[in-house]
Short mmCIF file of C-alpha atoms in Angstrom, two decimals:
data_model
loop_
_atom_site.label_atom_id
_atom_site.label_comp_id
_atom_site.label_asym_id
_atom_site.label_seq_id
_atom_site.Cartn_x
_atom_site.Cartn_y
_atom_site.Cartn_z
CA ILE A 624 35.24 11.60 -25.91
CA THR A 625 33.72 14.09 -23.27
CA GLU A 626 31.03 15.77 -25.38
CA THR A 627 28.81 14.63 -28.46
CA ASP A 628 25.49 14.20 -29.67
CA LEU A 629 23.86 10.88 -29.30
CA VAL A 630 20.94 8.94 -29.10
CA ARG A 631 20.57 6.46 -25.76
CA GLN A 632 17.79 3.97 -24.88
CA ARG A 633 17.17 2.84 -21.41
CA TRP A 634 15.95 -0.73 -20.95
CA LEU A 635 14.12 -2.91 -18.92
CA SER A 636 13.81 -6.72 -19.76
CA ASN A 637 12.05 -8.73 -17.26
CA ASN A 638 10.62 -11.89 -17.06
CA TYR A 639 8.47 -13.26 -13.95
CA TYR A 640 7.85 -17.18 -13.12
CA GLY A 641 6.11 -18.81 -10.70
CA GLN A 642 3.86 -21.89 -9.40
CA ILE A 643 1.56 -22.69 -6.49
CA ALA A 644 0.06 -25.83 -4.91
CA SER A 645 -1.94 -26.64 -2.05
CA LEU A 646 -3.78 -29.48 -0.34
CA GLN A 647 -6.98 -29.15 1.69
CA TYR A 648 -8.18 -31.86 4.45
CA LYS A 649 -11.38 -31.76 6.13
CA HIS A 650 -12.65 -34.02 8.78
CA ARG A 651 -15.51 -33.39 11.40
CA LYS A 652 -14.37 -30.40 13.35
CA ASP A 653 -10.71 -29.83 11.67
CA ASP A 654 -9.80 -27.95 8.23
CA ILE A 655 -6.33 -28.52 7.15
CA THR A 656 -4.51 -26.75 4.16
CA ILE A 657 -0.74 -27.34 3.28
CA GLY A 658 0.49 -25.42 0.46
CA GLY A 659 3.36 -22.95 -0.93
CA GLY A 660 4.28 -21.40 -3.92
CA TRP A 661 7.52 -20.35 -5.62
CA THR A 662 8.39 -17.07 -7.97
CA PHE A 663 11.32 -16.04 -9.70
CA TYR A 664 12.22 -12.59 -10.89
CA ASP A 665 14.67 -11.96 -13.80
CA GLY A 666 15.35 -8.30 -14.39
CA LYS A 667 17.52 -6.75 -16.67
CA HIS A 668 18.48 -3.14 -16.46
CA PHE A 669 20.52 -1.90 -19.28
CA GLY A 670 21.06 1.13 -21.69
CA THR A 671 22.14 1.10 -25.26
CA ILE A 672 23.63 3.74 -27.80
CA PRO A 673 21.96 2.89 -31.16
CA TRP A 674 23.61 5.97 -32.62
CA ILE A 675 26.55 8.63 -31.57
CA LYS A 676 27.98 11.37 -33.65
CA THR A 677 31.34 11.29 -32.66
CA GLY A 678 33.31 8.02 -33.07
CA ALA A 679 31.48 4.52 -33.33
CA VAL A 680 30.18 2.27 -31.11
CA PRO A 681 29.44 -1.82 -31.49
CA PRO A 682 26.13 -3.01 -32.50
CA ASN A 683 23.76 -3.14 -29.55
CA TYR A 684 26.35 -1.72 -27.16
CA ARG A 685 25.63 -1.61 -23.72
CA TYR A 686 26.71 1.66 -21.64
CA TYR A 687 25.45 0.22 -18.37
CA ASP A 688 23.93 -3.42 -17.49
CA TYR A 689 22.61 -4.27 -14.02
CA PRO A 690 21.07 -7.67 -14.13
CA ALA A 691 19.05 -8.47 -10.66
CA SER A 692 17.08 -11.18 -9.70
CA LYS A 693 14.91 -12.10 -6.93
CA SER A 694 13.29 -15.67 -5.71
CA ASP A 695 10.64 -16.10 -3.26
CA LEU A 696 10.03 -19.61 -1.79
CA ASN A 697 7.08 -20.16 0.58
CA LEU A 698 5.40 -22.85 2.57
CA TYR A 699 2.63 -22.74 4.74
CA THR A 700 0.10 -24.85 6.94
CA LYS A 701 -3.54 -23.39 7.97
CA TRP A 702 -5.64 -25.43 10.49
CA GLN A 703 -9.07 -24.65 11.87
CA HIS A 704 -10.86 -26.36 14.77
CA GLY A 705 -14.11 -26.32 16.11
CA PHE A 706 -13.59 -27.07 19.73
CA ALA A 707 -17.12 -26.50 20.94
CA ALA A 708 -20.41 -25.34 19.92
CA ASN A 709 -20.05 -21.78 18.17
CA TRP A 710 -16.16 -21.74 18.79
CA LEU A 711 -13.33 -22.10 16.34
CA LEU A 712 -9.75 -22.07 16.71
CA PHE A 713 -7.40 -21.03 13.80
CA ALA A 714 -3.58 -20.98 13.27
CA ASP A 715 -1.32 -20.34 10.56
CA ILE A 716 2.28 -20.48 9.78
CA GLN A 717 4.32 -19.49 6.95
CA TYR A 718 7.91 -20.14 5.90
CA ARG A 719 9.57 -17.78 3.43
CA HIS A 720 13.14 -17.52 1.85
CA VAL A 721 13.83 -14.60 -0.48
CA ASN A 722 17.04 -14.21 -2.33
CA HIS A 723 18.11 -10.65 -3.77
CA ASP A 724 21.16 -10.87 -6.34
CA MET A 725 21.82 -7.39 -7.79
CA GLN A 726 24.78 -6.65 -9.87
CA GLY A 727 25.36 -3.09 -9.57
CA PHE A 728 22.90 0.00 -9.69
CA GLU A 729 22.74 3.37 -11.76
CA GLY A 730 25.40 5.80 -10.24
CA ASN A 731 27.09 2.71 -8.03
CA ALA A 732 28.05 0.15 -10.78
CA ALA A 733 30.55 -1.42 -7.92
CA LEU A 734 27.85 -2.04 -5.55
CA MET A 735 27.29 -5.94 -5.53
CA VAL A 736 24.08 -7.18 -3.23
CA ASN A 737 23.33 -10.90 -2.60
CA ARG A 738 21.20 -11.06 0.36
CA ASN A 739 19.11 -13.82 1.82
CA PHE A 740 16.04 -13.63 4.15
CA ASP A 741 14.22 -16.61 5.99
CA PHE A 742 11.07 -15.69 7.83
CA LEU A 743 8.45 -17.36 10.10
CA ASN A 744 5.25 -15.88 9.90
CA PRO A 745 2.75 -17.25 12.40
CA LYS A 746 -0.96 -16.29 12.91
CA ALA A 747 -3.16 -17.67 15.63
CA GLY A 748 -6.64 -16.54 16.84
CA ILE A 749 -10.36 -17.71 18.11
CA THR A 750 -13.68 -17.26 16.71
CA TYR A 751 -16.87 -17.02 18.13
CA TYR A 752 -20.24 -16.95 16.14
CA LYS A 753 -23.78 -17.69 16.76
CA ASN A 754 -26.78 -16.51 14.76
CA ALA A 755 -26.06 -12.86 13.46
CA VAL A 756 -23.00 -12.18 15.79
CA GLN A 757 -19.56 -12.84 15.03
CA ALA A 758 -16.44 -12.01 17.25
CA SER A 759 -12.89 -12.88 16.82
CA PHE A 760 -9.51 -11.85 18.50
CA SER A 761 -6.61 -13.10 16.52
CA TYR A 762 -2.45 -12.11 16.47
CA ALA A 763 -0.17 -12.12 13.84
CA MET A 764 3.38 -11.51 12.86
CA GLY A 765 4.83 -10.46 9.59
CA ASN A 766 8.23 -9.93 8.04
CA LYS A 767 8.80 -8.14 4.74
CA GLU A 768 12.26 -7.92 3.21
CA PRO A 769 13.70 -4.55 1.73
CA ASN A 770 12.75 -3.59 -2.06
CA ARG A 771 15.24 -3.19 -4.79
CA ASP A 772 15.84 0.90 -3.83
CA ASP A 773 16.54 0.24 -0.26
CA PHE A 774 19.53 -1.72 -1.27
CA GLN A 775 21.36 1.13 -2.74
CA THR A 776 22.08 2.80 0.48
CA GLY A 777 25.70 1.40 0.49
CA LYS A 778 27.81 -1.47 1.65
CA GLY A 779 28.02 -0.28 5.22
CA THR A 780 24.62 0.62 5.36
CA GLN A 781 22.25 -2.10 4.40
CA PRO A 782 18.80 -2.41 5.28
CA ARG A 783 17.62 -4.66 7.70
CA ALA A 784 13.98 -6.53 7.19
CA GLU A 785 10.94 -5.13 8.81
CA THR A 786 8.90 -7.13 11.43
CA LEU A 787 5.26 -6.31 11.93
CA HIS A 788 3.37 -7.60 15.31
CA ASP A 789 -0.59 -7.17 14.41
CA LEU A 790 -3.23 -7.63 17.23
CA GLU A 791 -6.90 -7.37 16.31
CA LEU A 792 -10.24 -7.38 18.06
CA ASN A 793 -13.33 -7.59 15.77
CA PHE A 794 -16.95 -8.03 16.45
CA GLU A 795 -19.64 -8.18 13.74
CA LYS A 796 -23.69 -8.16 14.04
CA LYS A 797 -26.00 -8.32 10.93
CA SER A 798 -29.76 -8.75 11.55
CA GLY A 799 -31.81 -8.22 8.82
CA GLU A 800 -32.19 -4.41 8.22
CA PHE A 801 -29.12 -3.37 10.00
CA GLN A 802 -25.73 -4.50 10.38
CA TRP A 803 -22.67 -2.88 11.85
CA GLY A 804 -19.12 -3.90 12.89
CA THR A 805 -16.11 -2.67 14.75
CA THR A 806 -12.33 -3.46 14.48
CA LEU A 807 -9.62 -2.58 17.27
CA TYR A 808 -6.09 -2.99 16.33
CA TYR A 809 -2.39 -2.21 17.43
CA MET A 810 0.31 -2.77 14.86
CA TYR A 811 3.48 -2.62 16.32
CA TYR A 812 6.64 -2.29 13.57
CA VAL A 813 10.17 -3.01 14.26
CA ASN A 814 12.80 -1.70 11.97
CA GLN A 815 10.04 0.07 9.42
CA LEU A 816 11.60 1.50 6.53
CA VAL A 817 10.93 5.28 5.94
CA LEU A 818 12.35 7.89 4.31
CA THR A 819 14.37 10.14 6.63
CA GLY A 820 15.86 12.55 4.11
CA GLN A 821 19.48 10.83 4.15
CA ILE A 822 21.46 10.17 1.02
CA ASN A 823 23.37 7.10 0.19
CA ASP A 824 26.85 6.58 -0.98
CA VAL A 825 26.06 8.27 -4.40
CA GLY A 826 23.80 11.14 -3.24
CA SER A 827 20.29 9.41 -3.54
CA TYR A 828 17.64 9.38 -1.19
CA THR A 829 16.64 6.15 0.30
CA ARG A 830 14.66 4.66 3.09
CA SER A 831 16.15 3.83 6.67
CA ASN A 832 15.35 1.55 9.37
CA ILE A 833 13.49 3.15 12.33
CA PRO A 834 13.71 0.68 15.47
CA HIS A 835 10.04 1.26 16.87
CA SER A 836 6.88 2.64 15.57
CA TYR A 837 3.41 1.61 15.92
CA ARG A 838 -0.43 2.31 14.48
CA LEU A 839 -3.27 1.77 17.11
CA GLY A 840 -6.84 2.49 15.75
CA ILE A 841 -10.38 1.53 15.64
CA GLU A 842 -12.55 0.97 12.69
CA LEU A 843 -16.53 1.47 12.69
CA GLN A 844 -18.76 0.47 9.77
CA ALA A 845 -22.66 0.21 9.47
CA ALA A 846 -25.48 -0.39 7.05
CA ALA A 847 -28.93 -0.15 7.27
CA PHE A 848 -31.81 -0.92 4.85
CA MET A 849 -34.52 1.67 5.81
CA SER A 850 -36.89 0.82 3.03
CA SER A 851 -37.34 -0.82 -0.12
CA TRP A 852 -36.46 2.84 -1.64
CA PHE A 853 -33.53 3.66 0.34
CA ASN A 854 -30.56 2.17 2.37
CA PHE A 855 -27.07 3.61 3.54
CA SER A 856 -23.70 2.70 4.46
CA GLY A 857 -20.78 4.20 6.27
CA ASN A 858 -17.71 3.50 7.78
CA ILE A 859 -15.08 5.87 9.88
CA SER A 860 -11.41 4.94 10.77
CA LEU A 861 -9.69 6.69 13.88
CA SER A 862 -6.13 6.23 14.37
CA ARG A 863 -2.86 7.16 15.86
CA ASN A 864 0.40 6.22 13.93
CA LYS A 865 3.64 7.22 15.50
CA LEU A 866 7.31 6.67 15.13
CA ALA A 867 8.80 6.59 18.84
CA SER A 868 12.14 8.28 17.41
CA TYR A 869 13.40 9.70 14.36
CA THR A 870 16.43 11.40 12.98
CA GLU A 871 15.64 13.82 9.78
CA TYR A 872 18.29 14.89 7.33
CA ILE A 873 18.64 18.15 5.56
CA ASP A 874 20.66 19.20 2.85
CA ASP A 875 22.89 22.01 3.76
CA TYR A 876 24.21 23.84 0.82
CA ASP A 877 26.46 25.92 2.68
CA THR A 878 28.79 23.12 3.85
CA GLY A 879 27.94 20.54 1.01
CA GLY A 880 26.86 18.04 3.88
CA GLN A 881 23.53 17.35 5.67
CA GLN A 882 22.36 18.61 9.23
CA ALA A 883 20.56 15.81 11.12
CA VAL A 884 17.63 16.86 13.24
CA GLY A 885 16.30 14.72 16.20
CA HIS A 886 12.55 13.72 16.53
CA SER A 887 10.44 12.07 19.04
CA ASN A 888 6.86 10.73 18.78
CA THR A 889 6.23 12.14 15.43
CA THR A 890 3.31 11.21 13.27
CA ILE A 891 3.94 8.82 10.26
CA SER A 892 3.84 10.41 6.90
CA PHE A 893 0.47 10.28 4.76
CA SER A 894 -1.40 8.93 7.77
CA PRO A 895 -4.39 10.67 8.27
CA ALA A 896 -5.72 9.93 11.88
CA VAL A 897 -9.53 10.32 10.62
CA VAL A 898 -10.99 8.67 7.37
CA GLY A 899 -14.31 8.34 6.96
CA SER A 900 -17.18 7.63 4.19
CA LEU A 901 -20.89 7.58 3.88
CA THR A 902 -22.89 6.34 0.94
CA LEU A 903 -26.76 7.12 0.29
CA ASN A 904 -28.76 4.94 -1.99
CA PHE A 905 -32.08 6.04 -3.34
CA ILE A 906 -34.15 3.59 -5.33
CA PRO A 907 -37.44 5.72 -6.70
CA VAL A 908 -38.10 2.95 -9.25
CA LYS A 909 -36.88 -0.68 -9.39
CA GLN A 910 -34.51 -0.45 -12.28
CA LEU A 911 -32.77 2.93 -10.94
CA GLU A 912 -30.63 3.62 -8.38
CA LEU A 913 -29.24 6.92 -7.34
CA SER A 914 -26.43 7.48 -4.87
CA LEU A 915 -24.25 10.37 -3.01
CA ILE A 916 -21.10 9.03 -1.88
CA SER A 917 -19.16 11.11 0.57
CA LYS A 918 -15.49 10.97 1.74
CA TYR A 919 -13.49 12.80 4.23
CA VAL A 920 -9.61 12.20 4.74
CA GLY A 921 -7.88 14.18 7.50
CA LYS A 922 -4.78 16.02 7.32
CA GLN A 923 -1.71 14.20 6.54
CA TYR A 924 1.93 15.06 6.82
CA MET A 925 3.97 14.60 3.88
CA ASP A 926 7.27 13.43 5.81
CA ASN A 927 7.75 12.22 9.11
CA SER A 928 8.81 15.53 10.94
CA GLU A 929 5.12 16.26 11.77
CA GLN A 930 5.79 19.82 10.49
CA GLU A 931 2.65 22.02 10.04
CA ASN A 932 4.21 23.75 6.92
CA ARG A 933 4.79 19.95 5.21
CA MET A 934 1.28 19.07 5.53
CA LEU A 935 -1.58 17.94 3.12
CA LYS A 936 -5.04 19.76 4.26
CA ALA A 937 -7.87 17.76 5.22
CA PHE A 938 -10.67 17.38 2.54
CA PHE A 939 -14.19 16.41 2.27
CA VAL A 940 -15.60 15.42 -1.13
CA GLN A 941 -18.66 14.22 -2.78
CA HIS A 942 -19.75 12.14 -5.95
CA ALA A 943 -23.19 11.51 -7.41
CA ARG A 944 -23.97 8.07 -9.39
CA ALA A 945 -26.95 7.00 -11.25
CA SER A 946 -27.46 3.27 -12.33
CA TRP A 947 -30.07 2.04 -14.20
CA LYS A 948 -30.75 -1.71 -15.13
CA LEU A 949 -32.32 -2.99 -18.51
CA ASN A 950 -33.09 -7.06 -18.52
CA HIS A 951 -33.97 -9.24 -21.18
CA PHE A 952 -33.14 -6.86 -24.12
CA ILE A 953 -30.94 -8.99 -26.78
CA PHE A 954 -28.74 -9.79 -23.44
CA HIS A 955 -29.67 -11.07 -20.37
CA GLU A 956 -28.82 -7.75 -18.39
CA TRP A 957 -27.55 -4.07 -19.24
CA ASN A 958 -26.57 -1.89 -16.78
CA PHE A 959 -26.15 1.76 -17.66
CA MET A 960 -23.85 4.02 -15.42
CA LEU A 961 -23.19 7.67 -15.17
CA GLN A 962 -20.96 9.23 -12.23
CA VAL A 963 -20.20 12.69 -11.60
CA ASN A 964 -17.00 12.77 -9.50
CA ASN A 965 -16.09 15.92 -7.36
CA LEU A 966 -19.87 16.90 -7.55
CA PHE A 967 -19.26 20.55 -6.23
CA ASN A 968 -15.94 21.23 -7.68
CA HIS A 969 -13.87 21.12 -4.65
CA LEU A 970 -10.12 21.92 -5.16
CA TYR A 971 -8.10 19.59 -2.97
CA GLU A 972 -4.72 17.89 -3.08
CA PRO A 973 -4.52 13.98 -1.83
CA ASN A 974 -0.60 13.63 -2.54
CA GLY A 975 2.40 15.58 -2.75
CA TYR A 976 6.02 15.94 -1.58
CA THR A 977 8.28 18.18 0.88
CA TYR A 978 11.95 18.85 0.47
CA SER A 979 13.80 21.31 3.01
CA TYR A 980 17.25 22.47 2.60
CA VAL A 981 19.65 25.14 4.47
CA TYR A 982 20.96 28.01 2.15
CA ASN A 983 22.79 31.09 3.64
CA LYS A 984 22.00 29.68 7.03
CA ILE A 985 18.31 29.56 6.17
CA LEU A 986 15.97 27.18 6.50
CA THR A 987 13.87 26.69 3.17
CA THR A 988 11.34 24.21 2.52
CA GLU A 989 9.38 23.51 -0.68
CA ASN A 990 6.22 21.51 -1.17
CA GLY A 991 4.85 20.09 -4.32
CA TYR A 992 1.16 19.06 -4.87
CA TYR A 993 -0.80 16.67 -6.94
CA PRO A 994 -4.32 18.36 -7.11
CA MET A 995 -7.06 16.38 -7.92
CA ALA A 996 -9.37 16.98 -11.14
CA GLY A 997 -12.31 19.30 -10.53
CA ARG A 998 -15.72 18.31 -11.35
CA ASN A 999 -15.54 15.15 -13.78
CA PHE A 1000 -17.63 12.69 -15.27
CA MET A 1001 -17.67 9.03 -16.19
CA ALA A 1002 -19.99 6.95 -18.16
CA GLY A 1003 -20.33 3.18 -18.68
CA VAL A 1004 -22.42 0.29 -19.97
CA ASN A 1005 -21.94 -3.37 -18.29
CA ILE A 1006 -23.39 -6.32 -20.22
CA ARG A 1007 -24.11 -9.55 -18.91
CA LEU A 1008 -24.73 -12.27 -21.31
#
């Protein structure tokens, strides 16, 4: 039978199990925690044909069946030690064992994947704290296994795990009416998985390992309580997010293959260099709070080629919120809230996608955008018994 009317159903039947345990020990200047956990994901991906016009199928017939499972075992130890007045050392180490077992994929039923990953994830640092000041420096290494979709690349191009090295320097000061803090960070990735446009054995787009990439930035935050009727808080993040080298794959409809285009030092997709927010709070009477919330997000590229014609424009949007409390009326506390989102009805797109191809020897780029709603309203009531 090559053509007929039928009804098909595509199913997911998933079960997830797990357990965690920990033991904590404190003695004078030491705090030690030992723990771990185990999880098991049992996923069944299958399709049935409950009715077919031509011919017959057995009851509950499955025209595809791709069972998959993932087990995750982790053990960790955390140690904190106060070695001098106002000084604290801390160190963590985690061991993870992950197993992926996948018996076929849609469009590639013969691809069987059984992969094991063993990771050691250490972290260490030092903290100084005194009165209203706290400063810390830390280093951490994290490893992450590929996800299910990544394994569909094919037998000869299976993905490797990602590794992240993270250095952070943090400073905070809180003193009554004013508080502020800053964080400097450098995140260096080895084998980061990103979309390149390359297709796998069955023509699907999957992520590929990029040997070297990084994120470097500074985060600033501050809050001030100017009076009993006015306060504000805000933050800003400035960052540089780069791939050392990147090969883009573009579908070539003239040849039926793909063109490879090399790039270097390009910006990681959906990684704005500037993100900031500011909240102004007014309290005209004790029970009423009025807030103006502003948010800015810098331009973002929708892929890793850093092309201006594949970009989301920066946007600046404001929200207004009113909150009124009523105490000891039937219940302990009522909190009525009304929020106007996108107060000035700004038109912008916070997300999207891009696709480029060659046809008749002409490179064409098509962009899709997910527009945010215009001015909209939300009201709510919270009750504390």
